[in-house]
Short mmCIF file of N, CA, C and O and ligand atoms in Angstrom, two decimals:
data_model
loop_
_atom_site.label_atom_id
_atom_site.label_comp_id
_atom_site.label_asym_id
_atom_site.label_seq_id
_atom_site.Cartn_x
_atom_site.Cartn_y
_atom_site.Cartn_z
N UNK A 9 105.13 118.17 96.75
CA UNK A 9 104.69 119.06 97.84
C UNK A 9 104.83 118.35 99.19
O UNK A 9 105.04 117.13 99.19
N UNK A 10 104.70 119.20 100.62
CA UNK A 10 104.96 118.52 101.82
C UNK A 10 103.76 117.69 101.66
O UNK A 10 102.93 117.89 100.77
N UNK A 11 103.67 116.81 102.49
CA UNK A 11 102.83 115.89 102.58
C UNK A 11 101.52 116.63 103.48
O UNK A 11 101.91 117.38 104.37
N UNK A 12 100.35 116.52 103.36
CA UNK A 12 99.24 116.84 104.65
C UNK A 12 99.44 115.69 105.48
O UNK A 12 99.49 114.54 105.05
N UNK A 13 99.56 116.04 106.66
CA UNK A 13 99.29 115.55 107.58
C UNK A 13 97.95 115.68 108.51
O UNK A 13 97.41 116.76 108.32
N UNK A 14 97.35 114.94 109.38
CA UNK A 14 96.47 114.73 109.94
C UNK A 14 96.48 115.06 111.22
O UNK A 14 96.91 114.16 111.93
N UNK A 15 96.08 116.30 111.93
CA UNK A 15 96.89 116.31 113.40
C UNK A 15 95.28 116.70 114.26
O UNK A 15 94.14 116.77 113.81
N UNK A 16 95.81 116.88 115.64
CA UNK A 16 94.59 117.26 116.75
C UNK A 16 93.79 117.92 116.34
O UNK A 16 92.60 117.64 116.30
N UNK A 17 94.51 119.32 115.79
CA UNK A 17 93.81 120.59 115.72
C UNK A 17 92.67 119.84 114.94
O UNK A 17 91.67 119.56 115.59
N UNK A 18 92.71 119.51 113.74
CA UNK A 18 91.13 118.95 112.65
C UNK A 18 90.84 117.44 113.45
O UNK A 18 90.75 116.38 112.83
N UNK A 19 90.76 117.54 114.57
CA UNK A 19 90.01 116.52 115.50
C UNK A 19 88.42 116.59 115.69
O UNK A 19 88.11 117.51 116.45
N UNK A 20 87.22 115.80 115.16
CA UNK A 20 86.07 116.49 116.15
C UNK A 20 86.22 115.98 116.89
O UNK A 20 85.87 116.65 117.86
N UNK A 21 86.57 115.08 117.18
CA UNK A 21 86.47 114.50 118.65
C UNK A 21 85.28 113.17 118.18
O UNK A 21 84.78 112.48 119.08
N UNK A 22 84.95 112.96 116.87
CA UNK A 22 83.84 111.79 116.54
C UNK A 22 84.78 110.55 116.02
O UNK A 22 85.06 110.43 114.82
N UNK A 23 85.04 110.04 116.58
CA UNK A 23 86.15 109.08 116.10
C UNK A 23 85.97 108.13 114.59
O UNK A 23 86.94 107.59 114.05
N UNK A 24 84.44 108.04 114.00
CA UNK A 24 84.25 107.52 113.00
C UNK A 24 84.36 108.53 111.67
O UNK A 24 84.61 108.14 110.53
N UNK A 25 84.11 109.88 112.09
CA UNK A 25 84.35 111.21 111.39
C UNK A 25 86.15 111.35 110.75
O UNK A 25 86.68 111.53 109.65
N UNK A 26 86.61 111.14 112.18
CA UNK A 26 88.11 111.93 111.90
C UNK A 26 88.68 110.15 111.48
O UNK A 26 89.28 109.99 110.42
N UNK A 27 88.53 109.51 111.98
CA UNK A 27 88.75 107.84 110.70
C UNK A 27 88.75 108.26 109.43
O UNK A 27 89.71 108.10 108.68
N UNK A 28 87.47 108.95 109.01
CA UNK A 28 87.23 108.88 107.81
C UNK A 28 88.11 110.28 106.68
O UNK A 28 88.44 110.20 105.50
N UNK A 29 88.26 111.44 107.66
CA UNK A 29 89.11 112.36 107.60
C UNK A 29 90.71 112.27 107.00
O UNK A 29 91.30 112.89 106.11
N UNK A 30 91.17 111.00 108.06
CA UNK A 30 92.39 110.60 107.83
C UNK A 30 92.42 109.87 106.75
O UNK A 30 93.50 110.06 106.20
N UNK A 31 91.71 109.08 106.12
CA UNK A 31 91.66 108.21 104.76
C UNK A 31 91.44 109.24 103.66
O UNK A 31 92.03 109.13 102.59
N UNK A 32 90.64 110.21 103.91
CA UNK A 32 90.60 111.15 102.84
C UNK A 32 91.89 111.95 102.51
O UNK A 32 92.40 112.15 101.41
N UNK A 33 92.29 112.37 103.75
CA UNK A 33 93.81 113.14 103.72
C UNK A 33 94.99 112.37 102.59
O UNK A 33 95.70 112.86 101.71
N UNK A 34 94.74 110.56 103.25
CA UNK A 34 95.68 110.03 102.50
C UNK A 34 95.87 109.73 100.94
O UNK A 34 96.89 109.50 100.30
N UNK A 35 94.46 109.82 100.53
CA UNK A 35 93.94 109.63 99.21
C UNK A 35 94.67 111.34 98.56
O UNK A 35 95.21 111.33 97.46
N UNK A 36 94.61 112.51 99.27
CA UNK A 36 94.60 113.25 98.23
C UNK A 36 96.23 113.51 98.69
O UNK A 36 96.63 114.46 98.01
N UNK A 37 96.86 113.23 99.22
CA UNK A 37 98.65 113.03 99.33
C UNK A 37 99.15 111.83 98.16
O UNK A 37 100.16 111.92 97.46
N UNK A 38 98.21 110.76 98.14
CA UNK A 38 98.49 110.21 97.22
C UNK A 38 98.36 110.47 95.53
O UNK A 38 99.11 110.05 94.65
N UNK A 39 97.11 111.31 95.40
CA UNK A 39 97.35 112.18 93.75
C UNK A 39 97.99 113.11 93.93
O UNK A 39 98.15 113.61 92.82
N UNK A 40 98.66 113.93 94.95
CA UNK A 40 99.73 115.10 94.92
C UNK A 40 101.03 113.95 94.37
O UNK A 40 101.67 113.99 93.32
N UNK A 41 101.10 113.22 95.20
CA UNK A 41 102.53 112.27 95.11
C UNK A 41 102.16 111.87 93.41
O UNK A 41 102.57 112.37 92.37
N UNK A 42 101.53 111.14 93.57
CA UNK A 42 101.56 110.47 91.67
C UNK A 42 101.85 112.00 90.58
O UNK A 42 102.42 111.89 89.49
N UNK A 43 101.40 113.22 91.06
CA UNK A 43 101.58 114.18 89.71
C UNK A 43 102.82 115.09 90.20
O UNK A 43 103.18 115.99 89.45
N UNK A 44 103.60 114.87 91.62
CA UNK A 44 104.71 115.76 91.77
C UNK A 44 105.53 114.67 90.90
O UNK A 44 106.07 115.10 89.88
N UNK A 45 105.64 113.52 91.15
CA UNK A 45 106.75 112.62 91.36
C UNK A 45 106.48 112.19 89.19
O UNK A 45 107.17 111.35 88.61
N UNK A 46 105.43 112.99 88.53
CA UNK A 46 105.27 112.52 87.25
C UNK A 46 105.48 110.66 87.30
O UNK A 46 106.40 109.96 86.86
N UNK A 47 104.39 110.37 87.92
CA UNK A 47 104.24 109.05 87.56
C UNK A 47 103.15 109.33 85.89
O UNK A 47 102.67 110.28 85.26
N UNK A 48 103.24 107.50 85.80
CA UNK A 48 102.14 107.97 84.45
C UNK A 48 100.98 108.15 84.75
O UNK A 48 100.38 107.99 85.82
N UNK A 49 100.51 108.63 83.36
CA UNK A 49 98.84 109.02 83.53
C UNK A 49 97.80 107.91 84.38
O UNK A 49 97.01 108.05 85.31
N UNK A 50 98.20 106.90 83.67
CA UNK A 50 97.07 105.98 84.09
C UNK A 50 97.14 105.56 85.57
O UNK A 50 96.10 104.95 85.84
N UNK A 51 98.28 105.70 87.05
CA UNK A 51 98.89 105.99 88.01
C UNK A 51 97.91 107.25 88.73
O UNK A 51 97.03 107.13 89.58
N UNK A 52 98.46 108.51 88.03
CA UNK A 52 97.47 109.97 88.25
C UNK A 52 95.99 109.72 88.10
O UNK A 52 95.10 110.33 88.68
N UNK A 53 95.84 108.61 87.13
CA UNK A 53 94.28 108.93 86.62
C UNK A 53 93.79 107.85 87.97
O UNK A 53 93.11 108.52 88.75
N UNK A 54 93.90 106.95 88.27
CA UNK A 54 93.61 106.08 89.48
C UNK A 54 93.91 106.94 90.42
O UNK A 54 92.91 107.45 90.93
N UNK A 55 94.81 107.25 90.80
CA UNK A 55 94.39 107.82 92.40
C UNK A 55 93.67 109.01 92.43
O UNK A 55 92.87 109.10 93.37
N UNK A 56 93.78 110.23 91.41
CA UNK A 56 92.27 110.86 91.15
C UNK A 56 90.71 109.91 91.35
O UNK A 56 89.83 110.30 92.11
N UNK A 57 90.63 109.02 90.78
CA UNK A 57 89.39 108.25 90.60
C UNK A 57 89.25 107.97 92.11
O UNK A 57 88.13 108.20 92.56
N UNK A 58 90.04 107.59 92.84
CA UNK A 58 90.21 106.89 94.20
C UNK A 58 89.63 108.04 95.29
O UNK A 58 88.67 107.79 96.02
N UNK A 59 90.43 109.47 95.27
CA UNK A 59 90.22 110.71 95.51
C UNK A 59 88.83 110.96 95.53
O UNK A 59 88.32 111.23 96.62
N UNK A 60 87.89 110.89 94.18
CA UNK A 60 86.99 111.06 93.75
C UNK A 60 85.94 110.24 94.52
O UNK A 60 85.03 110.78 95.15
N UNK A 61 86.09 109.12 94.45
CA UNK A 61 85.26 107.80 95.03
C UNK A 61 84.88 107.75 96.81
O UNK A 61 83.89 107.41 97.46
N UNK A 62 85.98 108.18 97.06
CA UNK A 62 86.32 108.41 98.73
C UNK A 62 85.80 109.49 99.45
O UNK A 62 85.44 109.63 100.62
N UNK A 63 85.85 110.51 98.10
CA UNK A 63 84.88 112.07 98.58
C UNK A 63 83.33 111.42 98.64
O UNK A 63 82.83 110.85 99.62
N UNK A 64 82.98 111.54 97.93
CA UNK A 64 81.76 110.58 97.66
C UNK A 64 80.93 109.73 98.95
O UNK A 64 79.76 109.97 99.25
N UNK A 65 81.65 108.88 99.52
CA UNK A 65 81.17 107.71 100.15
C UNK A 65 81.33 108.59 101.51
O UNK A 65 80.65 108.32 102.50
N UNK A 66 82.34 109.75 101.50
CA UNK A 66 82.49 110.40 102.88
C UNK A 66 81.82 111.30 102.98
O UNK A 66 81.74 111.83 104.09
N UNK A 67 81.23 111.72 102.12
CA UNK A 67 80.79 113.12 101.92
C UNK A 67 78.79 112.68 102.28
O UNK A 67 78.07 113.27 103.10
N UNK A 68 78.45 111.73 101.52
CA UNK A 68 77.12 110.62 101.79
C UNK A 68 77.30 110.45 103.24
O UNK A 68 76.84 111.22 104.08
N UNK A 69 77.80 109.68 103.40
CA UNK A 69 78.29 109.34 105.08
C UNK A 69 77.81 110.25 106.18
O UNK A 69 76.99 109.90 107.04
N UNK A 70 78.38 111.47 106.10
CA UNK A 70 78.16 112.77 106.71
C UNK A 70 76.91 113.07 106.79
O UNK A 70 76.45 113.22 107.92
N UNK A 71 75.87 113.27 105.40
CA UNK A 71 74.88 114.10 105.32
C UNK A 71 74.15 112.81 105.68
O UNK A 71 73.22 113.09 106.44
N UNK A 72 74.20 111.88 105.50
CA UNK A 72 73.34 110.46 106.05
C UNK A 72 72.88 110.41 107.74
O UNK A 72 71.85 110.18 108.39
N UNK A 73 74.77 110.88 108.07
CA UNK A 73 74.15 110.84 109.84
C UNK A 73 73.34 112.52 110.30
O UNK A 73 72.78 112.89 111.33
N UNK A 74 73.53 113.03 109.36
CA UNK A 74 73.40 114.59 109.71
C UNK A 74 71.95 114.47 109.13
O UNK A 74 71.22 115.44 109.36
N UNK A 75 71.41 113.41 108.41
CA UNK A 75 70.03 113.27 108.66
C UNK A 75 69.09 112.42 109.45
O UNK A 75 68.00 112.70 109.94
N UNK A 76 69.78 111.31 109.44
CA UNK A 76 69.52 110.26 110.95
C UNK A 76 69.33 111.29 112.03
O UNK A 76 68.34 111.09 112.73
N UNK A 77 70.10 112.43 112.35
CA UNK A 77 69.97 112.89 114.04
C UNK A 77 69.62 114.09 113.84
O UNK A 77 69.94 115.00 114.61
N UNK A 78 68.38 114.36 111.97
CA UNK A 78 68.31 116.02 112.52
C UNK A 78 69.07 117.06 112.79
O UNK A 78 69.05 117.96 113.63
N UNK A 79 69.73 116.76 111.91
CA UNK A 79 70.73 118.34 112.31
C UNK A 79 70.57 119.31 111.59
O UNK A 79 71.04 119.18 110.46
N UNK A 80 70.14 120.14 111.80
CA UNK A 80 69.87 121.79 111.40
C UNK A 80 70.53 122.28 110.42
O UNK A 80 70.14 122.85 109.41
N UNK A 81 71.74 121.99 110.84
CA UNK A 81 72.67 122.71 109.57
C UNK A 81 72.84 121.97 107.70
O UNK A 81 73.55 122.32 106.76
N UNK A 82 71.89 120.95 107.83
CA UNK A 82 71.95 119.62 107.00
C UNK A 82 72.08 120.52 105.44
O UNK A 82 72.98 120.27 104.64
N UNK A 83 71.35 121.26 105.26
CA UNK A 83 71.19 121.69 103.97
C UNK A 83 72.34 122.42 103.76
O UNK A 83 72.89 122.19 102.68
N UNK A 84 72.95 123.38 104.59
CA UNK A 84 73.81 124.36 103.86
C UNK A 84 75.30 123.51 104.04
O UNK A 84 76.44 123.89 103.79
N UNK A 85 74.97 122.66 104.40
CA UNK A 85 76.43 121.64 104.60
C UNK A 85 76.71 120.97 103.54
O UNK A 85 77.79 120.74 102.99
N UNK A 86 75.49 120.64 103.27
CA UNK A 86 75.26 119.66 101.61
C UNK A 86 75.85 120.35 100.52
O UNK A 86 76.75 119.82 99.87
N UNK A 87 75.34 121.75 100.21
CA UNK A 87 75.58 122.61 99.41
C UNK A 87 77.58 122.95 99.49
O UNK A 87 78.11 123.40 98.48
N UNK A 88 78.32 122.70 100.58
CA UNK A 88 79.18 123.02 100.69
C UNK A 88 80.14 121.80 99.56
O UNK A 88 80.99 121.92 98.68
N UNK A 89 79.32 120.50 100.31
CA UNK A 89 80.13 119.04 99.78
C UNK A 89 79.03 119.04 98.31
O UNK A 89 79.04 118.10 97.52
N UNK A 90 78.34 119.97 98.17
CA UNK A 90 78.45 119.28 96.51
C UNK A 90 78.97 120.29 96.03
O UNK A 90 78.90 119.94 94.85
N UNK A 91 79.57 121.54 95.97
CA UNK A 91 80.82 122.61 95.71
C UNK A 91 81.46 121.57 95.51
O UNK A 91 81.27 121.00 94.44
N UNK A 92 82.17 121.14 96.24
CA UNK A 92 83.58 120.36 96.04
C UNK A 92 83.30 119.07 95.12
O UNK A 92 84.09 118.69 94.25
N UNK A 93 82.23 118.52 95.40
CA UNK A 93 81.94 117.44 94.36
C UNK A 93 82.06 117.68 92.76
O UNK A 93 82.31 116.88 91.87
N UNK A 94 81.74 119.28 92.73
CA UNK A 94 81.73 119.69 91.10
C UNK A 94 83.08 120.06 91.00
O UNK A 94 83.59 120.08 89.88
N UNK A 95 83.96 120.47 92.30
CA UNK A 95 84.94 120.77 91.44
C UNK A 95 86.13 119.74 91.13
O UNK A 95 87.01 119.71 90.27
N UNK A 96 85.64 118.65 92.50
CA UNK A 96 87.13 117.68 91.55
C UNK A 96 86.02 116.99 90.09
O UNK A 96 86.41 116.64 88.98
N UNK A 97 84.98 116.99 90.49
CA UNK A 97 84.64 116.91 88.46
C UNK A 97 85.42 117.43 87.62
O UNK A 97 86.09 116.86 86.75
N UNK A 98 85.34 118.47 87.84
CA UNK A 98 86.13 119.59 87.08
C UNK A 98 87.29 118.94 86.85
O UNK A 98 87.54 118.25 85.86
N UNK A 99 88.01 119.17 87.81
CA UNK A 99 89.50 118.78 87.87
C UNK A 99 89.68 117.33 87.67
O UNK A 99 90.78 116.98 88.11
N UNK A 100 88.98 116.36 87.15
CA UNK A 100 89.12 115.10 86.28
C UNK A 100 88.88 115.48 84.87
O UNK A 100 89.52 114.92 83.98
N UNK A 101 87.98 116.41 84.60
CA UNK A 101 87.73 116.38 83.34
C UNK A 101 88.93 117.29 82.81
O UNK A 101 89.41 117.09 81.70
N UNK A 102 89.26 118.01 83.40
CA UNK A 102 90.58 118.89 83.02
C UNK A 102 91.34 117.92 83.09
O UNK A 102 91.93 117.95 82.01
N UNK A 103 91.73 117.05 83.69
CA UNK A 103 93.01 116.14 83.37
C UNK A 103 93.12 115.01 82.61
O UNK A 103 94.19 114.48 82.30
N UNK A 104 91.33 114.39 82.11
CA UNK A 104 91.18 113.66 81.06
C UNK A 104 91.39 114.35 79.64
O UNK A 104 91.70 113.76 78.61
N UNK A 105 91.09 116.08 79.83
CA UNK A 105 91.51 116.94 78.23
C UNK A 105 92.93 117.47 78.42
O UNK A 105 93.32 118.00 77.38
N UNK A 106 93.93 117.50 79.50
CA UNK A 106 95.04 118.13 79.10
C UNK A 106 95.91 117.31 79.91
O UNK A 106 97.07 117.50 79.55
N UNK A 107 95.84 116.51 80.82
CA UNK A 107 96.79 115.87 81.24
C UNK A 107 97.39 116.46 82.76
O UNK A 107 96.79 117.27 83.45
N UNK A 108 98.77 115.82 83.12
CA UNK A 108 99.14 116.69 84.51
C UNK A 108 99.74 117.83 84.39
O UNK A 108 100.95 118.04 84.39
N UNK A 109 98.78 118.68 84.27
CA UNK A 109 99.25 120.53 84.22
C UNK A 109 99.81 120.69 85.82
O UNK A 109 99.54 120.22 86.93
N UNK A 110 100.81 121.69 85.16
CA UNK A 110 101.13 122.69 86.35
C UNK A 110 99.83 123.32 87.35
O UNK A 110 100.08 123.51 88.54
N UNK A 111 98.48 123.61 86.81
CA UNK A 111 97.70 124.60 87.36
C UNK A 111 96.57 123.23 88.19
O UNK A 111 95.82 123.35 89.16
N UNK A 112 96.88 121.94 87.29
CA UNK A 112 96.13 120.84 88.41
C UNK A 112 96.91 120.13 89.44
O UNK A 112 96.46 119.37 90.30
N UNK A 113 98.13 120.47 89.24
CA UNK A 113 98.79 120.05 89.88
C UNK A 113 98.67 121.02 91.39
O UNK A 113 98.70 120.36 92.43
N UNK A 114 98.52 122.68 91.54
CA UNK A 114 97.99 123.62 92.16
C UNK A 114 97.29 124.04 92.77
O UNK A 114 97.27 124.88 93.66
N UNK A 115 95.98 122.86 91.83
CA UNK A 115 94.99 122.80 92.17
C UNK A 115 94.38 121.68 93.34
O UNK A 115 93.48 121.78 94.18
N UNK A 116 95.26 120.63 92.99
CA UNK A 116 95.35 119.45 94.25
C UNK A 116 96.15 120.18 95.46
O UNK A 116 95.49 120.42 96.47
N UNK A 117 97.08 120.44 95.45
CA UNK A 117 98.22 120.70 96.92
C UNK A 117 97.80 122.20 97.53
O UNK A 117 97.72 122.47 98.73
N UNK A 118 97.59 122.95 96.60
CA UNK A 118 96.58 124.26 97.46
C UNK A 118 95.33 124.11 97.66
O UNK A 118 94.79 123.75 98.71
N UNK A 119 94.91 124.34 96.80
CA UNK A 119 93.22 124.25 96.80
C UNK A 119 92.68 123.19 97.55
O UNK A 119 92.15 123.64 98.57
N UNK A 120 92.58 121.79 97.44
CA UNK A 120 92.03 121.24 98.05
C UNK A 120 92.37 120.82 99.33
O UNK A 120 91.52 120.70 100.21
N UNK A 121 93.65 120.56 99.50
CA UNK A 121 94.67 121.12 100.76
C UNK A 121 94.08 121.63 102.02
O UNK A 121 93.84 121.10 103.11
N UNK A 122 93.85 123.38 101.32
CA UNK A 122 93.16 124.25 102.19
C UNK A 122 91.50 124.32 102.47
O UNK A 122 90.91 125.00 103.32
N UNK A 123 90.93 123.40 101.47
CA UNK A 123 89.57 123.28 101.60
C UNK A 123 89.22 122.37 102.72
O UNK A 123 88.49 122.61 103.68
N UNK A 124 89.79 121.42 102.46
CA UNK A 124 89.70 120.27 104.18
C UNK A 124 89.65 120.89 105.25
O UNK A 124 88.72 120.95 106.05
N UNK A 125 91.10 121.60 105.28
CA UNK A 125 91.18 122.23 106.95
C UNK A 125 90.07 123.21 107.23
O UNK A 125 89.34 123.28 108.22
N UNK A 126 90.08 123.92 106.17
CA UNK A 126 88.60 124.96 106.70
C UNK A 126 87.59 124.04 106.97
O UNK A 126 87.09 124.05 108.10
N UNK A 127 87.17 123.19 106.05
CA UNK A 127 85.94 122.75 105.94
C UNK A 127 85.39 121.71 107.42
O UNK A 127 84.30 121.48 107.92
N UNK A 128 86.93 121.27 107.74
CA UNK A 128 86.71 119.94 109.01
C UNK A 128 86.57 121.35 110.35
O UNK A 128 85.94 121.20 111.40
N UNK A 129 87.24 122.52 110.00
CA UNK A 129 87.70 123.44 111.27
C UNK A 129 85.99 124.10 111.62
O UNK A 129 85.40 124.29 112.68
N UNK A 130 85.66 124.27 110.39
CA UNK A 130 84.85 125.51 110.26
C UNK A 130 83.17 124.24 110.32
O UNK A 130 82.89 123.47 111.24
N UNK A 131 82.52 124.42 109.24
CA UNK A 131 81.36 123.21 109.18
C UNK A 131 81.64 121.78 109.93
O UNK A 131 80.83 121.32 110.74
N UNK A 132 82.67 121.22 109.64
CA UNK A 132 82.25 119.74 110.39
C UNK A 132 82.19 119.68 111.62
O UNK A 132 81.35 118.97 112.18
N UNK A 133 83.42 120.74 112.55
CA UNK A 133 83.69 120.93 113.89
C UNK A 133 82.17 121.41 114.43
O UNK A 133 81.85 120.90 115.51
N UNK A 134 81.18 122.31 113.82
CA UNK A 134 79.95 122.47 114.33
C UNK A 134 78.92 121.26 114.07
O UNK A 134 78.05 121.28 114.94
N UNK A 135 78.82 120.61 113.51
CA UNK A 135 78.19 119.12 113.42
C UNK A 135 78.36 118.05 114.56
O UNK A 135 77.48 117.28 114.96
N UNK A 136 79.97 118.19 115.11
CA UNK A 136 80.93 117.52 115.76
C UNK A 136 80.32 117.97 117.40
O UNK A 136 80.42 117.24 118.38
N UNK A 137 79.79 119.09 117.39
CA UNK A 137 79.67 120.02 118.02
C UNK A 137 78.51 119.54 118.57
O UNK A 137 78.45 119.09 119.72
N UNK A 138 77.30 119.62 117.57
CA UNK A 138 76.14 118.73 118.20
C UNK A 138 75.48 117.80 118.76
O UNK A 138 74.55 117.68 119.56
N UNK A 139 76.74 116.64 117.62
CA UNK A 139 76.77 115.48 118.25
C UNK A 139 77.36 115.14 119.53
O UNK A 139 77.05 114.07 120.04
N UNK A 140 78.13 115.89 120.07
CA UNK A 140 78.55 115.63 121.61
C UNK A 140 77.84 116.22 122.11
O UNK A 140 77.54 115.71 123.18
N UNK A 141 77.16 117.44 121.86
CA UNK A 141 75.98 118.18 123.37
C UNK A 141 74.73 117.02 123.53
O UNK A 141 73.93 116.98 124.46
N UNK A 142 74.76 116.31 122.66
CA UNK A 142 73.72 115.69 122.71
C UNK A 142 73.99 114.07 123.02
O UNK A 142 73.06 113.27 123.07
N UNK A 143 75.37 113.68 123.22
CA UNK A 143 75.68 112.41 123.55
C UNK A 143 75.03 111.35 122.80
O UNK A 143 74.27 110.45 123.17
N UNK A 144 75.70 111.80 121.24
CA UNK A 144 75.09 110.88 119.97
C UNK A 144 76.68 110.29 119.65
O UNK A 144 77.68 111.00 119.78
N UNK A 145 76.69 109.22 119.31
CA UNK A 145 77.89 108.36 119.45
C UNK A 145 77.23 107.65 117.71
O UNK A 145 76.13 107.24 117.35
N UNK A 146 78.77 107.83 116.92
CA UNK A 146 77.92 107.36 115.31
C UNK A 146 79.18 105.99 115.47
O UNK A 146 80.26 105.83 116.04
N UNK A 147 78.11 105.07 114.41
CA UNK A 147 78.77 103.51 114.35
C UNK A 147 77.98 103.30 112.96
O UNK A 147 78.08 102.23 112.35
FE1 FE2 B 225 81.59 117.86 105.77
#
């Protein structure tokens, strides 16, 4: 598949945010690449794990500062990133019982693809949002 790229538009403008944005982007170009290009399993199964690990520590990250500074929206944001937390579950455990399917393969380059951009456009950009009216600078 084309590669995701990382551009302005999914900018918040939080420079430790969209850092962390861009490492995530690269992690899930890298399990598209390992299951277009049929590398082996154990190849697919690492950069899934990597994928997995990176959501995780970014996804913590987020709701950590989004509780440090009080932010309002904290709960229904959470609920969004643990959606996605269950579903690349999912989509490991589907590829520990059947391997690199066509429909996980579908499931990485669409699905999660399109879940970022909404998710950085739509929820993070209003987080992003607060933290600059309020001249909160995260480190
Ligand atoms: Fe988020």
């Amino acid at each position: 598949m084309k590669r995701m790229e990382w551009s302005e538009n999914l900018a918040l403008g939080i420079a430790l945010i969209d850092e962390q944005h861009k490492t995530w982007i690269g992690h899930l170009n890298d399990v598209s690449t390992a299951l277009s290009s049929a590398q082996g399993p154990t190849q697919i199964a690492k950069t899934l794990s990597f994928l997995i690990d990176y959501t995780g520590y970014h996804f913590d990250s987020e709701e950590q500062y989004m509780t440090k500074h009080g932010y309002p929206g904290l709960e229904q944001h959470r609920e969004k990133h643990a959606e996605l937390r269950q579903t690349l579950t999912d989509l490991q455990t589907d590829f520990d019982d059947e391997g690199a399917t066509g429909p996980l393969a579908k499931a990485v380059d669409t699905f999660l693809g399109n879940w970022l951009v909404q998710h950085i456009q739509d929820v993070d950009q209003e987080f992003g949002t607060f933290l600059k009216e309020r001249g909160i600078e995260l480190k």
